[in-house]
PDB file of C-alpha atoms and ligand atoms in Angstrom:
ATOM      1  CA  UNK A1290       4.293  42.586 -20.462  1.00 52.00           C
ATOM      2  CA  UNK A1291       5.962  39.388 -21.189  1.00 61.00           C
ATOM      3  CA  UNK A1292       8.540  38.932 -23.418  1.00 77.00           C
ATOM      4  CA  UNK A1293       6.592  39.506 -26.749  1.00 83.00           C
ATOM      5  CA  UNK A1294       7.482  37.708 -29.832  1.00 94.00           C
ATOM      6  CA  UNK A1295       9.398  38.557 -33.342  1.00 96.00           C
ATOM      7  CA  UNK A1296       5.838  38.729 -35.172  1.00 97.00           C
ATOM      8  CA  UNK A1297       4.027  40.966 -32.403  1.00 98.00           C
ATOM      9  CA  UNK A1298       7.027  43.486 -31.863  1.00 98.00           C
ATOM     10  CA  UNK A1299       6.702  43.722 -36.078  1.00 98.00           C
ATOM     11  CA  UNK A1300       2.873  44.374 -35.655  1.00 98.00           C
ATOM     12  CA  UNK A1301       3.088  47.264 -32.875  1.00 98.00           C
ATOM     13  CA  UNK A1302       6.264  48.764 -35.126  1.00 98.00           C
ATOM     14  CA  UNK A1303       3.252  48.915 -37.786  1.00 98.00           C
ATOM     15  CA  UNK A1304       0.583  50.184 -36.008  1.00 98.00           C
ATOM     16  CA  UNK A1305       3.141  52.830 -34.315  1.00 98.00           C
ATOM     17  CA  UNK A1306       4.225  53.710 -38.036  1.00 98.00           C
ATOM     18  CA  UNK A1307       0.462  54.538 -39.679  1.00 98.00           C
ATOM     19  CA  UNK A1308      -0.368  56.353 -36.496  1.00 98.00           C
ATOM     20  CA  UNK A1309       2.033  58.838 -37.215  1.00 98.00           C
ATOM     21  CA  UNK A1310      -0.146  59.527 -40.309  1.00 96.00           C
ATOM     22  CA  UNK A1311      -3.183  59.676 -38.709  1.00 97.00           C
ATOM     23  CA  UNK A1312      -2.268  61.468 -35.954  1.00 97.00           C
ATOM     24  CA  UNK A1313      -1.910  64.154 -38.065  1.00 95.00           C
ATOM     25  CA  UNK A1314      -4.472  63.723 -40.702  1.00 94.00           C
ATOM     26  CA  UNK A1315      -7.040  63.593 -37.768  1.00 94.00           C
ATOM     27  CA  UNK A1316      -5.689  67.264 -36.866  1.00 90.00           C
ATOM     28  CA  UNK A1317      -6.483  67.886 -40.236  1.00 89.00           C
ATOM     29  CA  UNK A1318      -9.918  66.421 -40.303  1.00 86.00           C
ATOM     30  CA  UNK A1319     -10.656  69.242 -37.404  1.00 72.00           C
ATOM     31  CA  UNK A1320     -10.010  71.892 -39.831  1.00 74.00           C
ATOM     32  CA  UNK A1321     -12.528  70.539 -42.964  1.00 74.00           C
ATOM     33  CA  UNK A1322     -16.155  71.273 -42.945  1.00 61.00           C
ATOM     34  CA  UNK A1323     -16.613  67.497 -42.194  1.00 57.00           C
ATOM     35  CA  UNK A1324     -20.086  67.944 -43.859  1.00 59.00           C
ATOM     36  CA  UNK A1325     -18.796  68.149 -46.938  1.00 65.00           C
ATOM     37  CA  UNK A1326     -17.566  65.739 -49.417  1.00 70.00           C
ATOM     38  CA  UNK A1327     -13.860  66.722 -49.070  1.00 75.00           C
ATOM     39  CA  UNK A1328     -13.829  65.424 -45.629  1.00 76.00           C
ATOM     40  CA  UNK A1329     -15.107  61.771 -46.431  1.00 79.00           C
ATOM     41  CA  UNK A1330     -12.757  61.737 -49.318  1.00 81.00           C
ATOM     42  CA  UNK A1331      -9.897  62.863 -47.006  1.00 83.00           C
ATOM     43  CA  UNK A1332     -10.732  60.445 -44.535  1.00 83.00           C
ATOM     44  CA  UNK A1333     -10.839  57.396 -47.098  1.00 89.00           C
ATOM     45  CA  UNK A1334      -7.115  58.732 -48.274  1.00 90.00           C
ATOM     46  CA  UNK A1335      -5.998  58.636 -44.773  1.00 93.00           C
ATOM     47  CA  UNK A1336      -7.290  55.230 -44.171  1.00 95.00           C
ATOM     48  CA  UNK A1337      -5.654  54.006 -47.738  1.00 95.00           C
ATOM     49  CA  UNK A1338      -2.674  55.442 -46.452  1.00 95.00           C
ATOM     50  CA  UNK A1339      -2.359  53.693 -43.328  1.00 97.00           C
ATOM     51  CA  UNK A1340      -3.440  50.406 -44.761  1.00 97.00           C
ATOM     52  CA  UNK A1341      -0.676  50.721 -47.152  1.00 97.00           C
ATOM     53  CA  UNK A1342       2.260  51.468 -44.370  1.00 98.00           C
ATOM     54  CA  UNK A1343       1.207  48.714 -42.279  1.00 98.00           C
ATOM     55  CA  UNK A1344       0.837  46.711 -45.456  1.00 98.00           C
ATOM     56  CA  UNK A1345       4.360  47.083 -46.610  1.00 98.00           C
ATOM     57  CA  UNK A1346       5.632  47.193 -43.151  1.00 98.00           C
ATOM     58  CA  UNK A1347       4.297  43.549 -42.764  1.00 98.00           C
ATOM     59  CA  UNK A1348       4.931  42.039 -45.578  1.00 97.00           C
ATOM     60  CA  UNK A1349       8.613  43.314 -45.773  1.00 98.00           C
ATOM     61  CA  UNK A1350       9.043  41.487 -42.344  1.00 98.00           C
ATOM     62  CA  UNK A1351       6.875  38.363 -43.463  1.00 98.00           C
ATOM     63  CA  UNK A1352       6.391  38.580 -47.409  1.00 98.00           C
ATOM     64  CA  UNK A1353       4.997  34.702 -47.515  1.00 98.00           C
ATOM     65  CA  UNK A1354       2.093  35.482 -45.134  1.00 98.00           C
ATOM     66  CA  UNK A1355      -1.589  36.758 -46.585  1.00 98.00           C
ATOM     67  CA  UNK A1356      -3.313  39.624 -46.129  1.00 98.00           C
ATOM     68  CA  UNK A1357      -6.829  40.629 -45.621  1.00 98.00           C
ATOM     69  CA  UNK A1358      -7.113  44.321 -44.665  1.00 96.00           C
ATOM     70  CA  UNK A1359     -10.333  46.375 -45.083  1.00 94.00           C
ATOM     71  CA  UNK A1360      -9.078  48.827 -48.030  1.00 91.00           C
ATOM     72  CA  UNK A1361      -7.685  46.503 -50.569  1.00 91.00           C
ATOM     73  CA  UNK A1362      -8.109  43.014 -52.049  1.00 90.00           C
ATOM     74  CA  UNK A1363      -7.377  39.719 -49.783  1.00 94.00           C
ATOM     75  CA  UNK A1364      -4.365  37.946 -50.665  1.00 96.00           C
ATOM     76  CA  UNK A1365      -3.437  34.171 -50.565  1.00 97.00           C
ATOM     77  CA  UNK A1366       0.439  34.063 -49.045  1.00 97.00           C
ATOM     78  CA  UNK A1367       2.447  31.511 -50.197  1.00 98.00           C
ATOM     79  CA  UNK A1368       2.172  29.947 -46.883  1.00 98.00           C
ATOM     80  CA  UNK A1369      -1.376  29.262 -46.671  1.00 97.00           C
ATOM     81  CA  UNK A1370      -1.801  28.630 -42.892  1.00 98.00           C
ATOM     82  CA  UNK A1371      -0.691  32.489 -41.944  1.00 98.00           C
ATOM     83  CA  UNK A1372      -2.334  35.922 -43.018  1.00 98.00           C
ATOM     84  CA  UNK A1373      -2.428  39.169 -41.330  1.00 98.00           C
ATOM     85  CA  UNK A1374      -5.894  40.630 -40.479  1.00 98.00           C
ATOM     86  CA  UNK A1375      -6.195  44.484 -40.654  1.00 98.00           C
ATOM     87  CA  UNK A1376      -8.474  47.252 -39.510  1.00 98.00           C
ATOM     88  CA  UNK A1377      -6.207  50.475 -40.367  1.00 98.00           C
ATOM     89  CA  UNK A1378      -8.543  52.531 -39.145  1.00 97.00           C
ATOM     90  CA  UNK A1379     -11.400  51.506 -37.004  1.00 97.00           C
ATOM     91  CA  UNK A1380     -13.870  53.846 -35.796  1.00 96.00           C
ATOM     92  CA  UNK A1381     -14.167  56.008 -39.269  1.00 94.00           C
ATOM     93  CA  UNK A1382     -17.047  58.055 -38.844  1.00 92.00           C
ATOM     94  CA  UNK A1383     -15.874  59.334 -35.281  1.00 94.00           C
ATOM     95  CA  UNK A1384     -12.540  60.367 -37.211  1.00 94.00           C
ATOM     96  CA  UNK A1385     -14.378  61.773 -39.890  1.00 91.00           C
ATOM     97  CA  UNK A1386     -16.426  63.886 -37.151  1.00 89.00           C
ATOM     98  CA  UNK A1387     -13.577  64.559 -34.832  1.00 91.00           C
ATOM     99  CA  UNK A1388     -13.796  62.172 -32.266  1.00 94.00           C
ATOM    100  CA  UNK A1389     -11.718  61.121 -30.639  1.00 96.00           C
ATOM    101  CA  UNK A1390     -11.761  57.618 -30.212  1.00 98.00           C
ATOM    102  CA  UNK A1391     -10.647  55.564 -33.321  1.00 98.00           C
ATOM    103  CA  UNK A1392      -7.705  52.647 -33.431  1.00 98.00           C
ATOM    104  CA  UNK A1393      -5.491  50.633 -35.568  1.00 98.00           C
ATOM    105  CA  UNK A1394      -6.021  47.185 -35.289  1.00 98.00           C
ATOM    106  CA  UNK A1395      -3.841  44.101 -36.678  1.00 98.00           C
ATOM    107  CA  UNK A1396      -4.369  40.358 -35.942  1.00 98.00           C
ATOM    108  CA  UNK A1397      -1.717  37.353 -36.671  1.00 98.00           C
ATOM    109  CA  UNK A1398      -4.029  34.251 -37.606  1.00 98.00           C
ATOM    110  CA  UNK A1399      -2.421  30.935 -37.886  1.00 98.00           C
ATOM    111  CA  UNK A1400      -4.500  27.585 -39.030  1.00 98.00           C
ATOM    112  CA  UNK A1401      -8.067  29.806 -38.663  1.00 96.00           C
ATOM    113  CA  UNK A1402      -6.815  30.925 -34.839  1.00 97.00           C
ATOM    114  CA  UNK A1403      -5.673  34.238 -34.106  1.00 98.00           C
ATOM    115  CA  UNK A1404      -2.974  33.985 -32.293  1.00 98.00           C
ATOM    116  CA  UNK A1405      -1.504  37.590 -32.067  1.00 98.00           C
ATOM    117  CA  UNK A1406      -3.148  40.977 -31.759  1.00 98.00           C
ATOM    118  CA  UNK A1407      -2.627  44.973 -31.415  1.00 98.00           C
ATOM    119  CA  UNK A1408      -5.696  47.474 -31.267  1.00 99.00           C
ATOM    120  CA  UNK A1409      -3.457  51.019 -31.096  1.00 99.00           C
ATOM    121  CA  UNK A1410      -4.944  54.025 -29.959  1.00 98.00           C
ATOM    122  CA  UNK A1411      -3.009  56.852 -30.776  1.00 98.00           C
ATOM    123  CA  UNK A1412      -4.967  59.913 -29.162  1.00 98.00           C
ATOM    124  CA  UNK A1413      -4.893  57.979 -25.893  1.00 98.00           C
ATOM    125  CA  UNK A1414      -1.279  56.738 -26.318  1.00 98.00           C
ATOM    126  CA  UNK A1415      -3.456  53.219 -25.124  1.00 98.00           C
ATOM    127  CA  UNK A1416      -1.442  50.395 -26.867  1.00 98.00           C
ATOM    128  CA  UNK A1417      -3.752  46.398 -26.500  1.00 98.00           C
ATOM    129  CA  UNK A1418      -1.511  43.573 -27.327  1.00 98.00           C
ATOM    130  CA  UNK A1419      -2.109  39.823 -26.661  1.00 98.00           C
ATOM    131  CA  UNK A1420      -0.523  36.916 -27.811  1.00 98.00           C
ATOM    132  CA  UNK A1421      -1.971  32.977 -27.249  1.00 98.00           C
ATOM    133  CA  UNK A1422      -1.272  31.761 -24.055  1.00 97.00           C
ATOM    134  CA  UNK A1423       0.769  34.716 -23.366  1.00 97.00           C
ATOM    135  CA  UNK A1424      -2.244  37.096 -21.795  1.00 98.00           C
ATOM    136  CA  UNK A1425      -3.415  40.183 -22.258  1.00 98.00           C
ATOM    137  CA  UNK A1426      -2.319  43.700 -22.037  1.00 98.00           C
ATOM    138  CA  UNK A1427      -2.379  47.338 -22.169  1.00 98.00           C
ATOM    139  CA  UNK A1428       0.905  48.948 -22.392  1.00 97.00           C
ATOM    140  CA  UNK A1429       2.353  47.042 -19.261  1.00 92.00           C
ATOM    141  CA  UNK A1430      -0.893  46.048 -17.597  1.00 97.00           C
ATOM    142  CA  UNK A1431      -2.202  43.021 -17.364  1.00 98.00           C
ATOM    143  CA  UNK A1432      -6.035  43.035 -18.155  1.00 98.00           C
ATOM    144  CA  UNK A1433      -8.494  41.180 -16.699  1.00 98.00           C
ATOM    145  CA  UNK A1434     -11.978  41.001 -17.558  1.00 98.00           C
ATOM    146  CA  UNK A1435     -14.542  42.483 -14.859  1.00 98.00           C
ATOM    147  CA  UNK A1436     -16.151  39.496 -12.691  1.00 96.00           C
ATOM    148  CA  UNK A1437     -19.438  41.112 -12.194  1.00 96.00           C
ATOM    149  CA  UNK A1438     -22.419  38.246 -12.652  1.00 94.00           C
ATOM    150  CA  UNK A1439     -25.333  40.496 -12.003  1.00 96.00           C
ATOM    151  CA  UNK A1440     -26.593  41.923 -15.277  1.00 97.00           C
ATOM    152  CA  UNK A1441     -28.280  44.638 -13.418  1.00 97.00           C
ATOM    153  CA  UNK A1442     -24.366  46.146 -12.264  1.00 98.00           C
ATOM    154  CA  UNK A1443     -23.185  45.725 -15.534  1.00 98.00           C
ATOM    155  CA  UNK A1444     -22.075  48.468 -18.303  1.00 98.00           C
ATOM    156  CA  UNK A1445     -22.701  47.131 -21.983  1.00 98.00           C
ATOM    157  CA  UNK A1446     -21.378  48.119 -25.499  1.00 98.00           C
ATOM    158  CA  UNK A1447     -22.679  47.820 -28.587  1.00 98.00           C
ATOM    159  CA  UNK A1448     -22.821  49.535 -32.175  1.00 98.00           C
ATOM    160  CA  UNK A1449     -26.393  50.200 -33.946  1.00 96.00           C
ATOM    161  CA  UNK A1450     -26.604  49.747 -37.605  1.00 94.00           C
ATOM    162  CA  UNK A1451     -26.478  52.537 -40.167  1.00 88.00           C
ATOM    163  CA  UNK A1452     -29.653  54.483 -41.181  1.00 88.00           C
ATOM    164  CA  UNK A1453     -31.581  52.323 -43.764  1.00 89.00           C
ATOM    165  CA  UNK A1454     -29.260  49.034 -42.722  1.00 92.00           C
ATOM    166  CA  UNK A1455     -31.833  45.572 -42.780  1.00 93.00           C
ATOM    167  CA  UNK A1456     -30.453  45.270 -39.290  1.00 95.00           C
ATOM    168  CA  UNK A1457     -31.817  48.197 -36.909  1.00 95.00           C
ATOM    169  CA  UNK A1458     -35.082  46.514 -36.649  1.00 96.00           C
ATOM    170  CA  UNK A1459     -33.368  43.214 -34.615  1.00 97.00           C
ATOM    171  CA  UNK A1460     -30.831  45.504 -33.209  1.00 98.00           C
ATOM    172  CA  UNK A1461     -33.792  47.681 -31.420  1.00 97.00           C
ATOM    173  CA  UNK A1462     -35.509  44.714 -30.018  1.00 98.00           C
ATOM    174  CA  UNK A1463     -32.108  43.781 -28.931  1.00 98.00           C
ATOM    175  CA  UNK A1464     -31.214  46.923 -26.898  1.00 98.00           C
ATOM    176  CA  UNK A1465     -35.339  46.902 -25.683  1.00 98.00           C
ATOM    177  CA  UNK A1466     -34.318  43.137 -24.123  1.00 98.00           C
ATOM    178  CA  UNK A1467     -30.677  44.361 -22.914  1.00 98.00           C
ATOM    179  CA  UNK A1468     -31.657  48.064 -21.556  1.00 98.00           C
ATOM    180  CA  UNK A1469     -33.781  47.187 -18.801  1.00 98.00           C
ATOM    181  CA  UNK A1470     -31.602  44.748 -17.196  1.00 98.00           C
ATOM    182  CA  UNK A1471     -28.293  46.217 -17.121  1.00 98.00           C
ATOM    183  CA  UNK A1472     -26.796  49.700 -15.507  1.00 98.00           C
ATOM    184  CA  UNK A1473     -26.136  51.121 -18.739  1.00 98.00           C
ATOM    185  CA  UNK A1474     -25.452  50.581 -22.678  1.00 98.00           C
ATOM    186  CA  UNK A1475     -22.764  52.958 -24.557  1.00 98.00           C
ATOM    187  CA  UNK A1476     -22.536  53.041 -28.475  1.00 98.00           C
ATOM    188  CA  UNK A1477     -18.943  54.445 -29.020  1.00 98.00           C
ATOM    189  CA  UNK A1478     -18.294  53.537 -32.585  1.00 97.00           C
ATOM    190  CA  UNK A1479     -15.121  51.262 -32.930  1.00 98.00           C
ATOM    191  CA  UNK A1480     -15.652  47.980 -32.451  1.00 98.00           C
ATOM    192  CA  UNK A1481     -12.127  46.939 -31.763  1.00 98.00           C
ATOM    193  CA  UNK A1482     -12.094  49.148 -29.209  1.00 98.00           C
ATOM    194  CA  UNK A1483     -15.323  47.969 -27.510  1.00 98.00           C
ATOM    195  CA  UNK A1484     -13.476  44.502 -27.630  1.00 98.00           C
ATOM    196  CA  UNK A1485     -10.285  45.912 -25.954  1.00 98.00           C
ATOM    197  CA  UNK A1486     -12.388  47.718 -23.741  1.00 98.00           C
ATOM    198  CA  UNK A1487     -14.254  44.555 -22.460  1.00 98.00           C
ATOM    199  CA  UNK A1488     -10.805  43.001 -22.160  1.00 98.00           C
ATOM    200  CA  UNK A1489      -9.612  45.676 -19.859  1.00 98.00           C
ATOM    201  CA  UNK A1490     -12.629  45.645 -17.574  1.00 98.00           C
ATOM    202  CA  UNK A1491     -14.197  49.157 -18.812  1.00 98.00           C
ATOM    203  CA  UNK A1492     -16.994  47.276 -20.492  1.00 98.00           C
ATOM    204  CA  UNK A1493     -18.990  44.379 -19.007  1.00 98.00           C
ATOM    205  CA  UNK A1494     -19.601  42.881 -22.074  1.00 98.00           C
ATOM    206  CA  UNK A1495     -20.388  43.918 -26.072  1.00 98.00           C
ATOM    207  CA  UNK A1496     -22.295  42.661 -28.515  1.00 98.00           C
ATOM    208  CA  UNK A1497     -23.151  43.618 -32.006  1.00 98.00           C
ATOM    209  CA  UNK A1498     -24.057  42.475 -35.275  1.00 97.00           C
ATOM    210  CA  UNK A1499     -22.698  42.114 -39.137  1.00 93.00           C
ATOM    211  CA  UNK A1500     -19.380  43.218 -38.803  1.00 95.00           C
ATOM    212  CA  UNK A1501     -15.776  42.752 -40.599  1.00 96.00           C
ATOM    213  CA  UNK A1502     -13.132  40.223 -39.947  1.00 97.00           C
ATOM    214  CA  UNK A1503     -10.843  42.854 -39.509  1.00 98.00           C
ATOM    215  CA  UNK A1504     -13.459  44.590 -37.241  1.00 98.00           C
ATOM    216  CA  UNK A1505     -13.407  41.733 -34.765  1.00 98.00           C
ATOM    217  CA  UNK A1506     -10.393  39.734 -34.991  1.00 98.00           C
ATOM    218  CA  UNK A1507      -7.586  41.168 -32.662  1.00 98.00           C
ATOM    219  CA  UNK A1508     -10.712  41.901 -30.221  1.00 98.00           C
ATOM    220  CA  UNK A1509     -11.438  38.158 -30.388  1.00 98.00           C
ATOM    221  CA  UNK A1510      -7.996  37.110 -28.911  1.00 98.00           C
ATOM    222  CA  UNK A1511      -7.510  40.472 -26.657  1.00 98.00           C
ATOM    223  CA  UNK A1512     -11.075  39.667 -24.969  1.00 98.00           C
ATOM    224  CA  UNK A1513      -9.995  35.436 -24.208  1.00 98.00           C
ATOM    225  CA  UNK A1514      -6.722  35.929 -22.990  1.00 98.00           C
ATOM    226  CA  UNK A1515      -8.066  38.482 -20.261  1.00 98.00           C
ATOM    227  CA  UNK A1516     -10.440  35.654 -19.430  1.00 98.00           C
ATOM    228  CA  UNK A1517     -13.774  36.732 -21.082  1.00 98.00           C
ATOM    229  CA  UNK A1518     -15.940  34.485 -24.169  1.00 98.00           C
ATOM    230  CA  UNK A1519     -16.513  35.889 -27.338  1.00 98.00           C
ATOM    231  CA  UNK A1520     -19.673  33.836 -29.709  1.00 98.00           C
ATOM    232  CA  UNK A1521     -21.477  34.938 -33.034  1.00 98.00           C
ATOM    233  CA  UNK A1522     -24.868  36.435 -32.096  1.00 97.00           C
ATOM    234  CA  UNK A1523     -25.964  33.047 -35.028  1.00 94.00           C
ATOM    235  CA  UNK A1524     -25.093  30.199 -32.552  1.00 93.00           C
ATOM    236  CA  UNK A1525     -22.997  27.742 -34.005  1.00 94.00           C
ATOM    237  CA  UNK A1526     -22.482  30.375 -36.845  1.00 96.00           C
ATOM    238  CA  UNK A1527     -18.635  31.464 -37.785  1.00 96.00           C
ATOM    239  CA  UNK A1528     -17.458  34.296 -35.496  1.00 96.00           C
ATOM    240  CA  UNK A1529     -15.387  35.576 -38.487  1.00 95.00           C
ATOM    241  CA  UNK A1530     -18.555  35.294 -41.051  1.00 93.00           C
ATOM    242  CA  UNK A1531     -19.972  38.489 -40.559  1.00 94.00           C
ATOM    243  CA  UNK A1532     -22.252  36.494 -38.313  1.00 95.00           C
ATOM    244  CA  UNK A1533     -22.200  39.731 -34.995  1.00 95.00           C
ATOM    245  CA  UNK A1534     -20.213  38.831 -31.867  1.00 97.00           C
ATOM    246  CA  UNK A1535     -21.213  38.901 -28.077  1.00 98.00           C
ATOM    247  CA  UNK A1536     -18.302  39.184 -25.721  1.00 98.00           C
ATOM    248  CA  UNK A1537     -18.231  39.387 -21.887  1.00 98.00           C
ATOM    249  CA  UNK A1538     -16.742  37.580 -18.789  1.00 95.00           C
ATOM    250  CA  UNK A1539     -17.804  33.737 -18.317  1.00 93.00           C
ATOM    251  CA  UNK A1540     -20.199  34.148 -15.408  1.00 93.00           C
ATOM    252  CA  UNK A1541     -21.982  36.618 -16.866  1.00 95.00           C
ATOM    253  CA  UNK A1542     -21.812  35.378 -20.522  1.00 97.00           C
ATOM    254  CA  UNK A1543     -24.875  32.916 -20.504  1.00 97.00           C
ATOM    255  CA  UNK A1544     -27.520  35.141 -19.481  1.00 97.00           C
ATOM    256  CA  UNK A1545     -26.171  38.018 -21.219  1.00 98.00           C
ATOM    257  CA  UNK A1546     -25.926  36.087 -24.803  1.00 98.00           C
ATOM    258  CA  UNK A1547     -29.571  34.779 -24.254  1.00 98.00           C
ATOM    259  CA  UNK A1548     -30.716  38.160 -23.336  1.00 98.00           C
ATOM    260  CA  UNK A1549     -29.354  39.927 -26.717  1.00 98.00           C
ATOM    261  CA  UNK A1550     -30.193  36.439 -28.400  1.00 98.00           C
ATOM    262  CA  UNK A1551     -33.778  36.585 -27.410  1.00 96.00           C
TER     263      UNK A1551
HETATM  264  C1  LIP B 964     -16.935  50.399 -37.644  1.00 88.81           C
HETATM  265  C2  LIP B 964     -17.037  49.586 -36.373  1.00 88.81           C
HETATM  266  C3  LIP B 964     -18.271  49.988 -35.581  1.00 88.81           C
HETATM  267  C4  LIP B 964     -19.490  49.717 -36.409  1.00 88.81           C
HETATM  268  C5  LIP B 964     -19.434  50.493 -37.693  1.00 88.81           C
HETATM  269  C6  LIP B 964     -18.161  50.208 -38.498  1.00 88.81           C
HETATM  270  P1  LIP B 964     -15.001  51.028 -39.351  1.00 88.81           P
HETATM  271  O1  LIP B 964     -15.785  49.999 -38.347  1.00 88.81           O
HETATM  272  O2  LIP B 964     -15.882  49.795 -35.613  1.00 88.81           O
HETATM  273  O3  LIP B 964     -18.363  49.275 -34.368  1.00 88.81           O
HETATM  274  O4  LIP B 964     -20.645  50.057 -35.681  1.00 88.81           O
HETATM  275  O5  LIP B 964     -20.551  50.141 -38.476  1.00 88.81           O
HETATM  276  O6  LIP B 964     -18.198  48.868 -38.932  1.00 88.81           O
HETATM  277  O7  LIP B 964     -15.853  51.086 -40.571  1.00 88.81           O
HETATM  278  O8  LIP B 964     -14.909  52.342 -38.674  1.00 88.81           O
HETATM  279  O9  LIP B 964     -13.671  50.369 -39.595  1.00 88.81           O
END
């Protein structure tokens, strides 16, 4: 990894610090009846709790940036071009059922660009980072998008809205355009993590819709710097306006956008 910057060395000394804590909440989560209540309210503490670590951890390093972070209000920093992004816990319900595959994901954005990004997987010990210009990488590898252009060879991810969301109607026609023209779809619940994932070459491409700022945004710049394209399903929509996202390398981009675009 190149030499990485003041601002991403603070953001991986975050993400290191809340994994502690849910590292060992999620060995506690094994031990509730995750049916029950307790275990969604547990869950919801543990992703409070993280939030608030990497919260203060930030903002003790950089108290004039904002902050937008799933669990708590957004807040305008005194310097108005700068605000940290944050998923503390991405990939809930698979926590909340054991899984797992969940991350901690924190993006730097600077004048509406992101220009620095960790997605932290603890159970994996699989650490994304990326900064503009600088590439992309997992621990110390360099990642690369795949360079497959054949639809038919290629491995897709996606998420599938909730039971009783406005959205699984599209979504279904979606997967019946995508399915039989690609090798395979998986649906493993963290988006930032199916954005890392496409950035490292595991996925051909994602795509799905709605989502959170804090959902997308470290994927965004994790997923460009290895050389891939990222666009709202909405063309011409804004990627960070809840508007979906498609990501996959630039050959195969075109035909798979159009395909899930319909
Ligand atoms: C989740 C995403 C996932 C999506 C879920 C949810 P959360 O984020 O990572 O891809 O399908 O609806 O938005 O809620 O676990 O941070």
């Amino acid at each position: 990894m190149t030499t990485a910057s003041a601002n991403l060395n603070i953001m991986i000394k975050a993400a290191r610090l809340a994994a502690r804590g849910l590292m060992r909440d999620f060995g506690e989560v094994e031990n509730l009846q995750v049916t029950s209540k307790s275990a969604g309210d547990f869950v919801s503490r543990a992703d409070i709790k993280a939030e608030q670590i990497i919260r203060d951890t930030l903002t003790e390093a950089r108290p004039t940036y904002g902050w937008l972070g799933e669990e708590s209000e957004e807040v305008k920093g005194e310097d108005p071009t700068r605000r940290w992004i944050v998923d503390p816990l991405d990939g809930t319900t698979n926590f909340l059922h054991g899984m797992p595959h969940w991350a901690i994901s924190i993006a730097l954005e600077h004048k509406k660009q992101i220009v620095a990004a960790v997605i932290f997987d603890p159970v994996k010990d699989e650490m994304f980072t990326s900064e503009k210009g600088a590439g992309a990488w997992m621990n110390d590898r360099r990642l690369r998008v795949t360079n497959r252009r054949d639809m038919i060879e290629m491995v897709f991810a996606t998420g599938i809205p909730f039971a009783g969301s406005p959205a699984l109607p599209a979504h279904l026609k979606q997967t019946a355009r995508v399915a039989p023209q690609c090798a395979g779809i998986r649906r493993w619940g963290a988006a930032a993590l199916d954005l890392a994932y496409v950035a490292a070459g595991r996925y051909d491409g994602y795509w799905e819709m709605g989502l959170n700022p804090w959902d997308i945004a470290a994927g965004i710049l994790l997923v460009k710097e290895a050389g891939g394209m990222v666009e709202p399903i909405a063309e011409g929509s804004d990627l960070m306006g809840r508007n979906g996202c498609i990501a996959a390398n630039a050959d195969a981009f075109a035909k798979f956008a159009s395909t899930v675009r319909g």
